[in-house]
Coordinates of C-alpha atoms in Angstrom, one line a residue:
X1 CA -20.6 38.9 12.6
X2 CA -19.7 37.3 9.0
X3 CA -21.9 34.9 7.6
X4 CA -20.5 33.3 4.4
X5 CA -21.9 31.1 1.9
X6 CA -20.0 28.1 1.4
X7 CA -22.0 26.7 -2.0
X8 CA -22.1 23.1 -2.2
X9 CA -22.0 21.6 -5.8
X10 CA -22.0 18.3 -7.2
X11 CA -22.6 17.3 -10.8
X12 CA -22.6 19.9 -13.8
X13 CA -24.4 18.2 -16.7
X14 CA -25.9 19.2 -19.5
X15 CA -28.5 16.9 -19.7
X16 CA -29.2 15.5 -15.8
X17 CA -29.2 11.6 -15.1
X18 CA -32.8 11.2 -13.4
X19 CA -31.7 9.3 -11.0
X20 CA -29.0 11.9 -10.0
X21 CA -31.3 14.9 -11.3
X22 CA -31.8 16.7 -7.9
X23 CA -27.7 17.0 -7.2
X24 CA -27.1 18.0 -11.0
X25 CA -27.0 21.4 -12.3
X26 CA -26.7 22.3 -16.2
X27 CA -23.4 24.1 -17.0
X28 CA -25.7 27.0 -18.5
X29 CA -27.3 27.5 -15.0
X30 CA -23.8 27.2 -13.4
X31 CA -22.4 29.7 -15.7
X32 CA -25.5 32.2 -15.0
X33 CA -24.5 31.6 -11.4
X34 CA -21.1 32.5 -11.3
X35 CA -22.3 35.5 -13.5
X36 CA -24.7 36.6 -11.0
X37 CA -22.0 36.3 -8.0
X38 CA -19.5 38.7 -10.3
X39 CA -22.1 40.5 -11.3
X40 CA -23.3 41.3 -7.1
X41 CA -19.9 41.6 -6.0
X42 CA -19.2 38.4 -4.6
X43 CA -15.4 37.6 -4.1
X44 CA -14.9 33.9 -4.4
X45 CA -12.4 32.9 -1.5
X46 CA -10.6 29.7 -0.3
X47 CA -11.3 27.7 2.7
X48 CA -7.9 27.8 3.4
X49 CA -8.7 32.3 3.4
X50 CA -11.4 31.3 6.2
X51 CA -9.0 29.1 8.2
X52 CA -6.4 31.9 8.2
X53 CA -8.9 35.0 9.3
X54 CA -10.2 32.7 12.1
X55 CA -6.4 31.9 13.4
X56 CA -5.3 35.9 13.2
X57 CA -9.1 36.9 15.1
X58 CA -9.7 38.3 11.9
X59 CA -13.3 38.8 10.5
X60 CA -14.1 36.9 7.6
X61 CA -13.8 39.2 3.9
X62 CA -17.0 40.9 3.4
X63 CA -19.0 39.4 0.3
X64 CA -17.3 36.2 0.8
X65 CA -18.0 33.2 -0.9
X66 CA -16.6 29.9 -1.2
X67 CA -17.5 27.5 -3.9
X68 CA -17.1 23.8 -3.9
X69 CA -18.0 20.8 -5.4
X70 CA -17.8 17.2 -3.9
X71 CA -17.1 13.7 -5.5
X72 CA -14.7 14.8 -8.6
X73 CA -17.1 14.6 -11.2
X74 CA -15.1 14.9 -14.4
X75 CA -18.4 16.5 -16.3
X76 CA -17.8 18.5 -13.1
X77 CA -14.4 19.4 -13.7
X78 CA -14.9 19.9 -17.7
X79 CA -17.4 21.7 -17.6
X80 CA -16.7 24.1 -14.2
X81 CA -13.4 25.1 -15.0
X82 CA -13.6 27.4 -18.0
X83 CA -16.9 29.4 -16.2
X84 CA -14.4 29.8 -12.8
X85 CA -11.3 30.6 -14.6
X86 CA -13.2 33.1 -17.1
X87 CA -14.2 35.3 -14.0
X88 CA -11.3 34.8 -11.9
X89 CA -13.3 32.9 -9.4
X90 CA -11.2 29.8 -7.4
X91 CA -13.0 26.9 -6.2
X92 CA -12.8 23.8 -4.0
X93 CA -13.1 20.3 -5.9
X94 CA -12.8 17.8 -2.7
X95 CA -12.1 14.1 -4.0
X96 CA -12.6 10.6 -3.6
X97 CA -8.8 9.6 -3.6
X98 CA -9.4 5.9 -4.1
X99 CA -11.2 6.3 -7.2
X100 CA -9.8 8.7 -9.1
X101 CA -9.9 8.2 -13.0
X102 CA -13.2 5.6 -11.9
X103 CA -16.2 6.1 -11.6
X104 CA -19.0 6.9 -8.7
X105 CA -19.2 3.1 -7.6
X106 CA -20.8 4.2 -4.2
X107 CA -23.7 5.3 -6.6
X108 CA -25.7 2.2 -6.5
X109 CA -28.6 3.8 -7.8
X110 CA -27.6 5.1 -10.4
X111 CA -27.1 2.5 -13.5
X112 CA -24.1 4.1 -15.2
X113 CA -22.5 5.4 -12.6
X114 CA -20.5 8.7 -13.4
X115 CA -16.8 9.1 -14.5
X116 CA -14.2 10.5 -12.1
X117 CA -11.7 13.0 -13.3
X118 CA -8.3 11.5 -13.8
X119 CA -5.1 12.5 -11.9
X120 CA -4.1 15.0 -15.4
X121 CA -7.6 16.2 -14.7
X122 CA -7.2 17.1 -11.2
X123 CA -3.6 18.4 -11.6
X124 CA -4.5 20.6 -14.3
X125 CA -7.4 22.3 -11.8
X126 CA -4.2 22.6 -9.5
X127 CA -2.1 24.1 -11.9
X128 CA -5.4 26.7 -13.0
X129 CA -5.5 28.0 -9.9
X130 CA -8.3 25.6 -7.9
X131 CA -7.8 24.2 -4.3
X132 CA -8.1 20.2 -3.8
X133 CA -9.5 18.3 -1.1
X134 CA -10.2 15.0 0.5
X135 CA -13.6 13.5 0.6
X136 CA -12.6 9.7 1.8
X137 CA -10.7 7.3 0.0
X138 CA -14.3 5.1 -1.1
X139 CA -16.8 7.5 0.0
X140 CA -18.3 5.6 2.8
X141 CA -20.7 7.2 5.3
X142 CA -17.9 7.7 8.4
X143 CA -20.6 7.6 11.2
X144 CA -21.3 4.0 10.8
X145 CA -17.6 3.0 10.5
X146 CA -15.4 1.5 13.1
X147 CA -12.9 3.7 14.4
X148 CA -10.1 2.2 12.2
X149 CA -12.3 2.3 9.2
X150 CA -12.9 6.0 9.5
X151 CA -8.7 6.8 10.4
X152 CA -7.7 4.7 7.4
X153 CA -10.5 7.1 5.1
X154 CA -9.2 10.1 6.5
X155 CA -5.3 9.5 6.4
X156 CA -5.1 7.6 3.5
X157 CA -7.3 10.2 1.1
X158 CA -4.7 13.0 2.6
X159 CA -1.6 11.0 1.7
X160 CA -2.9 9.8 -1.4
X161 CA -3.9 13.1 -3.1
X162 CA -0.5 15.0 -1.4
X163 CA 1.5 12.2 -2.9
X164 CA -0.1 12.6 -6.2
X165 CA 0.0 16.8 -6.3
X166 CA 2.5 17.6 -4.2
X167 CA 0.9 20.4 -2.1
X168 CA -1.1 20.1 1.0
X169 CA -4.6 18.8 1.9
X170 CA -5.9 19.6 4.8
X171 CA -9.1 20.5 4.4
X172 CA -11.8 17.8 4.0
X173 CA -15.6 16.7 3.0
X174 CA -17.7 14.3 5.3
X175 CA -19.0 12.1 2.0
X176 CA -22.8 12.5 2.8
X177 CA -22.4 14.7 5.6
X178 CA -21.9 11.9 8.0
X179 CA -19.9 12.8 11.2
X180 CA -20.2 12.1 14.7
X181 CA -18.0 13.7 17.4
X182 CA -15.8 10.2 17.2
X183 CA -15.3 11.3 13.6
X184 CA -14.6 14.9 13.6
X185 CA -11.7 13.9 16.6
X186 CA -10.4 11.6 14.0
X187 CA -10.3 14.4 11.3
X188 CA -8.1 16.8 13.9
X189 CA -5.8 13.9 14.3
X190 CA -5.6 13.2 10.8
X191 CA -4.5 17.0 10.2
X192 CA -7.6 18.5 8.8
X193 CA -7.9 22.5 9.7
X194 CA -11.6 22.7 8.2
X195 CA -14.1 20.2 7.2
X196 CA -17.6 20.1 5.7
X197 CA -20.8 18.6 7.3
X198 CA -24.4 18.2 5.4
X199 CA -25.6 20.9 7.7
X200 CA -27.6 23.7 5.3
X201 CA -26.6 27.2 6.8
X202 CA -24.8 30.1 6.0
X203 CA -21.0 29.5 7.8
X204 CA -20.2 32.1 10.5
X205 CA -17.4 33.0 12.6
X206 CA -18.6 30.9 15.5
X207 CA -19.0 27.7 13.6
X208 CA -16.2 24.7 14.5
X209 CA -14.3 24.9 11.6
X210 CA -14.3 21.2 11.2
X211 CA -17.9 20.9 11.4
X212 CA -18.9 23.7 8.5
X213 CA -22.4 23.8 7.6
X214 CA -22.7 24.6 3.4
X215 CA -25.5 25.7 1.1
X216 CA -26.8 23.3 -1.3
X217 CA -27.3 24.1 -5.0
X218 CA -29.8 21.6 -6.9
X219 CA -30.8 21.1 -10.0
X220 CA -34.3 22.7 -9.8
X221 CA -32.9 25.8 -8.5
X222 CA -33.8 28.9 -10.3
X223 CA -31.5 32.0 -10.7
X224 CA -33.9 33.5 -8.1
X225 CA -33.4 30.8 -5.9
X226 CA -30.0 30.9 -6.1
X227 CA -29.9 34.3 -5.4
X228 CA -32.0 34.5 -2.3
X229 CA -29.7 31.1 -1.3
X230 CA -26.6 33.1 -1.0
X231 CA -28.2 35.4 1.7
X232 CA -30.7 32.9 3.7
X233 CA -29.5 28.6 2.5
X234 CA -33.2 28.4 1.8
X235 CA -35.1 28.9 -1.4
X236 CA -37.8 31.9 -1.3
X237 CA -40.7 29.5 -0.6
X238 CA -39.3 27.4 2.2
X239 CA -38.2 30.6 3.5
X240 CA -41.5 32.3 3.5
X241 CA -43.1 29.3 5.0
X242 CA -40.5 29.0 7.7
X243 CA -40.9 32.8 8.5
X244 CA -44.6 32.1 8.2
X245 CA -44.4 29.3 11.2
X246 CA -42.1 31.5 13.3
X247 CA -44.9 34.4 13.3
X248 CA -46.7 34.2 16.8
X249 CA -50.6 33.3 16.2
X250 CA -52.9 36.2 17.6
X251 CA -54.8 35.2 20.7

């Protein structure tokens, strides 16, 4: 059975917000990342290459990985898109159609709110190479919307952003992992062939393909941690302890 990582980014900065510090990894430790995934023989793939394998019965590519980052952080985007291009990697950068060239107003916490790329921004990821999908058009949480609400997120973020590029979107983010089986029948109906949850596992070929677990990359992460990530979603220490709780106690 294949297990593939599907790596879950969001900010890349090179000096974190604190209120954002957890979800924001410094382009240095990006780039040692991505050096570490060449480096170990990683091939980068899209989800669109997952999609396809699944609909021929096809195992999933050996070594796989996919790499993504939600919200369309233009740091993100600045910042990402030299360390992909300069190893040949491809990556997913799913959007918030709505605000595109704004900035992260669904941030309330966060005083200055971060800047969105702008449409020359995503275009020019297009035109390098990188895969664009839809993460809403507001980035609201889709479980506690009405029906409508949820339909209007879903179709509108995939007409917008096809409109605007002039390729296909069909693959799609939950914004904070919120789905419920309402939702996910809504993303099939919209057209969606894959779509991410907030579930922290390694995909596998069982897995609904629009309910994807990914694995999280943080700020605090370590090379190490990344590294043991890629093979387990969990960082040495919470896997140790989960392995720990899992041993049976001697009588």
């Amino acid at each position: 059975m294949s297990r593939v990582p599907i790596l879950m980014y969001h900010q890349l900065m090179p000096r974190p917000d604190a209120a954002f510090s957890k979800y924001t990894v410094t382009p240095r430790a990006f780039a040692a990342q991505m050096r570490w995934l060449a480096l170990a023989g990683y091939v980068p793939v899209s989800m669109t290459t997952l999609v396809e394998h699944r609909q021929r019965g096809e195992p999933w590519p050996r070594r796989a990985v996919v790499i993504t980052f939600d919200d369309g952080f233009r740091d993100s985007m600045d910042f990402a898109l030299p360390v992909l291009q300069r190893h040949g990697f491809t990556a997913m950068f799913y959007l918030v159609a709505g605000l595109i060239g704004g900035t992260s107003r669904w941030m309330s916490g966060t005083p200055g709110r971060f800047p969105l790329g702008d449409w020359a921004a995503v275009r020019k990821l297009r035109d390098a190479g990188m895969h664009c999908g839809a993460h809403s058009v507001s980035h609201p949480a889709l479980a506690g919307s009405t029906a409508a609400e949820a339909r209007t997120e879903l179709v509108e973020s995939r007409r917008m952003l096809e409109d605007a590029l002039g390729t296909a979107v069909v693959h799609f983010a939950y914004p904070y992992g919120s789905v419920t089986p309402g939702v996910r029948a809504l993303a099939a109906e919209a057209g969606y062939v894959s779509a991410c949850t907030g579930e922290k596992h390694l995909a596998d070929e069982r897995d609904d393909l629009l309910l994807l677990p990914r694995v999280p990359v943080y700020g605090g992460d370590t090379l190490l941690d990344f590294i043991c990530r890629l093979r387990t979603a969990e960082r040495p220490r919470q896997l140790a302890r989960r392995l720990l709780r899992a041993r049976p106690r001697r009588a």
